[in-house]
């Protein structure tokens, strides 16, 4: 039985060695000719499925990304579309007894950006460099240092060496200002998420960035990328799994949520993939609150 290509609908032939070679999408299971990976066949930026030449055409977005019809049906375009997701994720922290915002912090603005804007900001931030092939979300932050200023009396050169009593009578000292770095805090300026993604994928990316926000606003030390990205991937996985458990979710959304969860768990990258698996294992043994407490104290997973 010859497998048929999901793109061109042609039966795939065996090579000279009798081997039928084809590409298979890891989650969806669709088989396609290897040539379609490089011949310009459109790939959906949401679900990664290749466009069939005998099906509906994909939609081209302003930044030249493509979306299939199913992903377009729940697309999140702007801040107005994304705001309910943002609020839902902030409230999701509460299911673990956590507050997404640190003391005296307010919710940062959320911006939905095209790919070129995301790439431009990432060049300036330099956080994702070499870690991922596509930047879909970003938590933009900065450090603020508050100095304590105090005044210290100091003897003048003219009075140094005389008796303390005579020096004080002559007013032989001056007040000198000193500055001590007292308080260093992280501030989140904005959260950026790639626009025009299907709702559940947009939410998963936003949940990941909100965990970055939580770490920065709640006094966590600087962490190794594999630890920080692993925790953020874990939190986004917990959020997507919670969506799957909602009674009102459709069958298609359950399947798409399972796809997103599978991408997180099977990611082969050393920072995001290995980090996620380490964080998931720690969560399974200890729960999220204990994991976060350990990371805050030791900069490492329990």
Tab-separated table of C-alpha atoms in Angstrom:
chain	number	residue	atom	x	y	z
A	1	UNK	CA	0.000	0.000	0.000
A	2	UNK	CA	1.504	3.325	-1.096
A	3	UNK	CA	1.015	6.209	1.325
A	4	UNK	CA	-0.511	9.288	-0.316
A	5	UNK	CA	0.987	12.726	0.147
A	6	UNK	CA	-1.228	15.058	2.186
A	7	UNK	CA	-0.004	18.002	0.068
A	8	UNK	CA	-0.117	16.850	-3.557
A	9	UNK	CA	-2.247	13.713	-3.068
A	10	UNK	CA	0.187	11.620	-5.091
A	11	UNK	CA	1.054	8.065	-4.090
A	12	UNK	CA	4.650	8.036	-2.888
A	13	UNK	CA	6.923	5.662	-4.791
A	14	UNK	CA	9.756	3.551	-3.412
A	15	UNK	CA	13.337	4.461	-4.307
A	16	UNK	CA	15.896	2.116	-5.937
A	17	UNK	CA	16.356	0.344	-2.622
A	18	UNK	CA	12.647	-0.293	-2.228
A	19	UNK	CA	12.289	2.313	0.546
A	20	UNK	CA	9.411	4.792	0.554
A	21	UNK	CA	10.650	8.036	2.054
A	22	UNK	CA	8.240	10.628	3.395
A	23	UNK	CA	7.940	13.339	6.035
A	24	UNK	CA	5.432	12.808	8.826
A	25	UNK	CA	4.129	15.549	11.118
A	26	UNK	CA	4.901	14.329	14.642
A	27	UNK	CA	1.515	15.143	16.193
A	28	UNK	CA	-0.941	15.298	13.309
A	29	UNK	CA	0.418	12.231	11.540
A	30	UNK	CA	0.050	13.668	8.033
A	31	UNK	CA	2.511	12.202	5.518
A	32	UNK	CA	4.045	14.301	2.742
A	33	UNK	CA	6.728	14.072	0.089
A	34	UNK	CA	10.129	15.202	1.450
A	35	UNK	CA	10.389	17.759	-1.370
A	36	UNK	CA	7.530	19.832	0.064
A	37	UNK	CA	9.706	20.844	3.023
A	38	UNK	CA	11.816	22.993	0.683
A	39	UNK	CA	9.670	23.682	-2.406
A	40	UNK	CA	7.813	26.661	-0.933
A	41	UNK	CA	4.695	24.794	0.200
A	42	UNK	CA	3.028	27.051	2.808
A	43	UNK	CA	3.170	25.935	6.436
A	44	UNK	CA	0.640	27.202	8.999
A	45	UNK	CA	2.319	29.362	11.653
A	46	UNK	CA	-0.184	28.100	14.216
A	47	UNK	CA	-0.353	24.320	13.812
A	48	UNK	CA	2.621	23.801	11.430
A	49	UNK	CA	0.547	21.715	9.002
A	50	UNK	CA	1.432	22.001	5.307
A	51	UNK	CA	-1.165	23.384	2.921
A	52	UNK	CA	-2.863	20.809	0.741
A	53	UNK	CA	-2.970	21.716	-2.945
A	54	UNK	CA	-6.486	20.318	-3.088
A	55	UNK	CA	-7.835	22.042	0.045
A	56	UNK	CA	-8.507	25.566	1.278
A	57	UNK	CA	-5.806	28.136	0.648
A	58	UNK	CA	-3.940	29.466	3.651
A	59	UNK	CA	-4.282	33.122	4.662
A	60	UNK	CA	-1.209	35.313	4.231
A	61	UNK	CA	-0.655	37.698	7.159
A	62	UNK	CA	0.822	41.229	6.888
A	63	UNK	CA	4.267	39.935	7.922
A	64	UNK	CA	4.095	37.084	5.344
A	65	UNK	CA	3.343	34.324	7.824
A	66	UNK	CA	0.578	31.905	6.813
A	67	UNK	CA	-2.408	30.528	8.736
A	68	UNK	CA	-4.736	27.653	7.899
A	69	UNK	CA	-8.508	28.106	8.011
A	70	UNK	CA	-8.853	26.346	11.376
A	71	UNK	CA	-6.265	28.573	13.059
A	72	UNK	CA	-7.777	31.704	11.477
A	73	UNK	CA	-11.136	30.876	13.081
A	74	UNK	CA	-9.834	31.763	16.583
A	75	UNK	CA	-7.125	34.251	15.630
A	76	UNK	CA	-6.026	36.888	18.184
A	77	UNK	CA	-5.190	40.053	16.284
A	78	UNK	CA	-4.837	42.948	18.740
A	79	UNK	CA	-4.804	43.957	22.420
A	80	UNK	CA	-8.594	43.989	22.560
A	81	UNK	CA	-8.697	40.356	21.446
A	82	UNK	CA	-5.910	39.378	23.861
A	83	UNK	CA	-7.122	41.180	26.998
A	84	UNK	CA	-9.464	38.355	28.196
A	85	UNK	CA	-6.574	35.902	27.842
A	86	UNK	CA	-4.278	38.229	29.794
A	87	UNK	CA	-6.775	38.534	32.645
A	88	UNK	CA	-7.437	34.786	32.658
A	89	UNK	CA	-3.725	33.989	32.963
A	90	UNK	CA	-3.178	36.547	35.731
A	91	UNK	CA	-6.051	34.936	37.638
A	92	UNK	CA	-4.627	31.471	36.932
A	93	UNK	CA	-1.706	32.286	39.244
A	94	UNK	CA	-4.286	32.465	42.032
A	95	UNK	CA	-5.170	28.769	41.628
A	96	UNK	CA	-1.713	28.055	43.106
A	97	UNK	CA	-2.017	30.735	45.789
A	98	UNK	CA	0.340	33.032	43.868
A	99	UNK	CA	0.069	36.674	42.837
A	100	UNK	CA	1.265	37.435	39.326
A	101	UNK	CA	2.360	40.921	40.372
A	102	UNK	CA	4.865	41.778	43.070
A	103	UNK	CA	4.242	44.352	45.803
A	104	UNK	CA	3.537	47.864	44.513
A	105	UNK	CA	3.456	46.607	40.904
A	106	UNK	CA	0.792	47.185	38.291
A	107	UNK	CA	-0.077	45.087	35.272
A	108	UNK	CA	2.244	46.072	32.425
A	109	UNK	CA	0.833	46.923	28.994
A	110	UNK	CA	0.374	44.099	26.498
A	111	UNK	CA	1.285	44.678	22.850
A	112	UNK	CA	0.436	42.365	19.959
A	113	UNK	CA	3.214	42.726	17.384
A	114	UNK	CA	4.109	41.523	13.911
A	115	UNK	CA	7.116	39.251	13.448
A	116	UNK	CA	9.393	42.037	12.223
A	117	UNK	CA	8.721	44.085	15.361
A	118	UNK	CA	9.346	41.062	17.592
A	119	UNK	CA	12.648	40.397	15.836
A	120	UNK	CA	13.729	44.046	16.101
A	121	UNK	CA	13.041	44.240	19.842
A	122	UNK	CA	14.752	40.890	20.387
A	123	UNK	CA	17.927	42.200	18.757
A	124	UNK	CA	17.954	45.008	21.318
A	125	UNK	CA	17.093	42.778	24.296
A	126	UNK	CA	19.435	39.950	23.165
A	127	UNK	CA	17.684	37.424	25.439
A	128	UNK	CA	16.646	34.826	22.831
A	129	UNK	CA	19.805	34.994	20.719
A	130	UNK	CA	20.729	31.501	19.551
A	131	UNK	CA	18.033	29.841	21.674
A	132	UNK	CA	15.029	29.708	19.371
A	133	UNK	CA	14.388	29.965	15.648
A	134	UNK	CA	11.301	32.174	16.065
A	135	UNK	CA	10.575	34.759	18.761
A	136	UNK	CA	6.856	34.732	19.586
A	137	UNK	CA	6.797	36.425	22.961
A	138	UNK	CA	8.883	38.718	25.109
A	139	UNK	CA	8.796	40.182	28.614
A	140	UNK	CA	10.579	43.536	28.389
A	141	UNK	CA	12.078	44.585	31.713
A	142	UNK	CA	14.648	46.878	33.260
A	143	UNK	CA	16.409	47.242	36.607
A	144	UNK	CA	15.903	50.234	38.881
A	145	UNK	CA	18.378	51.071	41.648
A	146	UNK	CA	17.219	53.428	44.410
A	147	UNK	CA	20.085	55.156	46.226
A	148	UNK	CA	19.965	56.199	49.868
A	149	UNK	CA	21.515	59.645	50.360
A	150	UNK	CA	22.838	60.656	53.782
A	151	UNK	CA	25.008	63.518	55.098
A	152	UNK	CA	28.198	62.810	57.047
A	153	UNK	CA	30.230	65.398	59.025
A	154	UNK	CA	33.943	65.600	58.184
A	155	UNK	CA	36.745	67.691	59.688
A	156	UNK	CA	38.240	70.355	57.434
A	157	UNK	CA	41.978	70.392	56.736
A	158	UNK	CA	42.402	73.551	58.792
A	159	UNK	CA	41.022	72.019	61.977
A	160	UNK	CA	42.266	68.454	61.663
A	161	UNK	CA	44.665	67.687	64.528
A	162	UNK	CA	43.369	70.349	66.961
A	163	UNK	CA	41.408	69.628	70.103
A	164	UNK	CA	37.874	68.404	69.473
A	165	UNK	CA	36.433	71.131	71.708
A	166	UNK	CA	38.227	73.999	69.965
A	167	UNK	CA	37.429	72.575	66.544
A	168	UNK	CA	33.746	72.321	67.367
A	169	UNK	CA	33.749	75.901	68.710
A	170	UNK	CA	35.187	77.133	65.447
A	171	UNK	CA	32.767	75.036	63.390
A	172	UNK	CA	35.700	73.311	61.802
A	173	UNK	CA	33.828	70.614	59.947
A	174	UNK	CA	31.735	70.293	56.815
A	175	UNK	CA	28.818	68.068	55.789
A	176	UNK	CA	29.521	65.630	52.967
A	177	UNK	CA	26.830	63.756	51.045
A	178	UNK	CA	27.204	59.978	50.665
A	179	UNK	CA	25.212	57.648	48.422
A	180	UNK	CA	24.624	53.985	49.112
A	181	UNK	CA	22.971	51.643	46.577
A	182	UNK	CA	20.134	50.454	48.755
A	183	UNK	CA	17.413	48.830	46.698
A	184	UNK	CA	17.568	47.075	43.327
A	185	UNK	CA	14.212	46.165	41.786
A	186	UNK	CA	13.078	44.684	38.493
A	187	UNK	CA	10.399	46.516	36.536
A	188	UNK	CA	8.440	45.059	33.639
A	189	UNK	CA	7.908	47.668	30.929
A	190	UNK	CA	5.692	45.596	28.636
A	191	UNK	CA	4.765	42.140	27.431
A	192	UNK	CA	4.970	41.521	23.683
A	193	UNK	CA	3.237	38.626	21.944
A	194	UNK	CA	3.194	37.760	18.265
A	195	UNK	CA	-0.119	38.794	16.737
A	196	UNK	CA	-2.447	36.717	14.545
A	197	UNK	CA	-2.025	33.368	16.272
A	198	UNK	CA	-4.898	31.043	17.246
A	199	UNK	CA	-6.316	31.770	20.694
A	200	UNK	CA	-4.934	28.774	22.586
A	201	UNK	CA	-1.424	29.150	21.155
A	202	UNK	CA	-1.497	32.883	21.906
A	203	UNK	CA	-2.558	32.063	25.473
A	204	UNK	CA	0.229	29.530	25.932
A	205	UNK	CA	2.829	32.067	24.778
A	206	UNK	CA	1.310	34.757	26.985
A	207	UNK	CA	1.328	32.395	29.999
A	208	UNK	CA	5.029	31.756	29.383
A	209	UNK	CA	5.755	35.504	29.339
A	210	UNK	CA	3.597	36.090	32.434
A	211	UNK	CA	5.785	33.668	34.375
A	212	UNK	CA	8.808	35.714	33.298
A	213	UNK	CA	6.899	38.711	34.670
A	214	UNK	CA	6.197	36.895	37.942
A	215	UNK	CA	9.871	36.032	38.449
A	216	UNK	CA	10.995	39.596	37.804
A	217	UNK	CA	8.356	41.258	40.004
A	218	UNK	CA	8.652	38.894	42.960
A	219	UNK	CA	12.295	39.269	43.857
A	220	UNK	CA	13.801	36.231	42.147
A	221	UNK	CA	17.562	36.334	41.527
A	222	UNK	CA	19.092	36.108	38.078
A	223	UNK	CA	18.600	32.532	36.885
A	224	UNK	CA	20.340	30.314	34.373
A	225	UNK	CA	18.342	30.332	31.099
A	226	UNK	CA	17.566	26.603	31.314
A	227	UNK	CA	15.993	27.136	34.771
A	228	UNK	CA	14.019	30.288	33.926
A	229	UNK	CA	12.778	29.119	30.533
A	230	UNK	CA	11.976	25.694	31.973
A	231	UNK	CA	9.769	27.196	34.681
A	232	UNK	CA	8.036	29.422	32.137
A	233	UNK	CA	7.382	26.471	29.833
A	234	UNK	CA	6.033	24.486	32.794
A	235	UNK	CA	3.595	27.257	33.722
A	236	UNK	CA	2.389	27.616	30.140
A	237	UNK	CA	1.872	23.833	30.008
A	238	UNK	CA	-0.184	23.930	33.214
A	239	UNK	CA	-2.331	26.696	31.736
A	240	UNK	CA	-2.945	24.831	28.473
A	241	UNK	CA	-3.806	21.644	30.380
A	242	UNK	CA	-6.288	23.627	32.456
A	243	UNK	CA	-8.000	24.766	29.235
A	244	UNK	CA	-8.413	21.141	28.173
A	245	UNK	CA	-10.298	20.415	31.401
A	246	UNK	CA	-12.887	23.158	30.897
A	247	UNK	CA	-16.349	21.692	30.216
A	248	UNK	CA	-17.170	24.238	27.507
A	249	UNK	CA	-14.105	23.530	25.362
A	250	UNK	CA	-14.781	22.131	21.891
A	251	UNK	CA	-13.391	18.868	20.599
A	252	UNK	CA	-11.179	20.688	18.089
A	253	UNK	CA	-9.758	22.888	20.856
A	254	UNK	CA	-9.015	19.827	22.996
A	255	UNK	CA	-7.003	18.365	20.122
A	256	UNK	CA	-5.196	21.647	19.451
A	257	UNK	CA	-4.403	22.034	23.179
A	258	UNK	CA	-2.963	18.505	23.164
A	259	UNK	CA	-0.828	19.515	20.167
A	260	UNK	CA	0.541	22.559	22.028
A	261	UNK	CA	1.278	20.432	25.113
A	262	UNK	CA	3.056	17.871	22.943
A	263	UNK	CA	5.238	20.574	21.371
A	264	UNK	CA	6.340	21.743	24.836
A	265	UNK	CA	7.110	18.235	26.075
A	266	UNK	CA	8.874	17.011	22.935
A	267	UNK	CA	10.902	20.165	22.185
A	268	UNK	CA	14.466	19.058	21.451
A	269	UNK	CA	16.159	22.403	22.185
A	270	UNK	CA	18.598	22.384	25.142
A	271	UNK	CA	17.146	25.488	26.820
A	272	UNK	CA	13.394	25.300	26.271
A	273	UNK	CA	12.999	21.544	25.782
A	274	UNK	CA	15.429	20.209	28.394
A	275	UNK	CA	14.461	23.043	30.725
A	276	UNK	CA	10.774	22.169	30.426
A	277	UNK	CA	11.380	18.481	31.131
A	278	UNK	CA	13.476	19.283	34.225
A	279	UNK	CA	10.803	21.682	35.495
A	280	UNK	CA	7.969	19.215	34.777
A	281	UNK	CA	9.799	16.489	36.732
A	282	UNK	CA	10.331	18.849	39.685
A	283	UNK	CA	6.673	19.913	39.584
A	284	UNK	CA	5.497	16.293	39.518
A	285	UNK	CA	7.492	15.564	42.682
A	286	UNK	CA	7.028	18.804	44.619
A	287	UNK	CA	4.273	21.017	43.162
A	288	UNK	CA	4.630	24.505	41.707
A	289	UNK	CA	4.877	26.519	44.945
A	290	UNK	CA	7.705	24.380	46.340
A	291	UNK	CA	9.534	24.507	43.011
A	292	UNK	CA	9.350	28.310	42.958
A	293	UNK	CA	10.427	28.588	46.601
A	294	UNK	CA	13.452	26.389	45.917
A	295	UNK	CA	14.426	28.357	42.819
A	296	UNK	CA	14.146	31.656	44.686
A	297	UNK	CA	16.389	30.393	47.525
A	298	UNK	CA	18.938	28.331	45.609
A	299	UNK	CA	18.626	29.431	41.954
A	300	UNK	CA	18.006	25.785	41.109
A	301	UNK	CA	15.209	23.266	40.873
A	302	UNK	CA	14.587	21.031	43.896
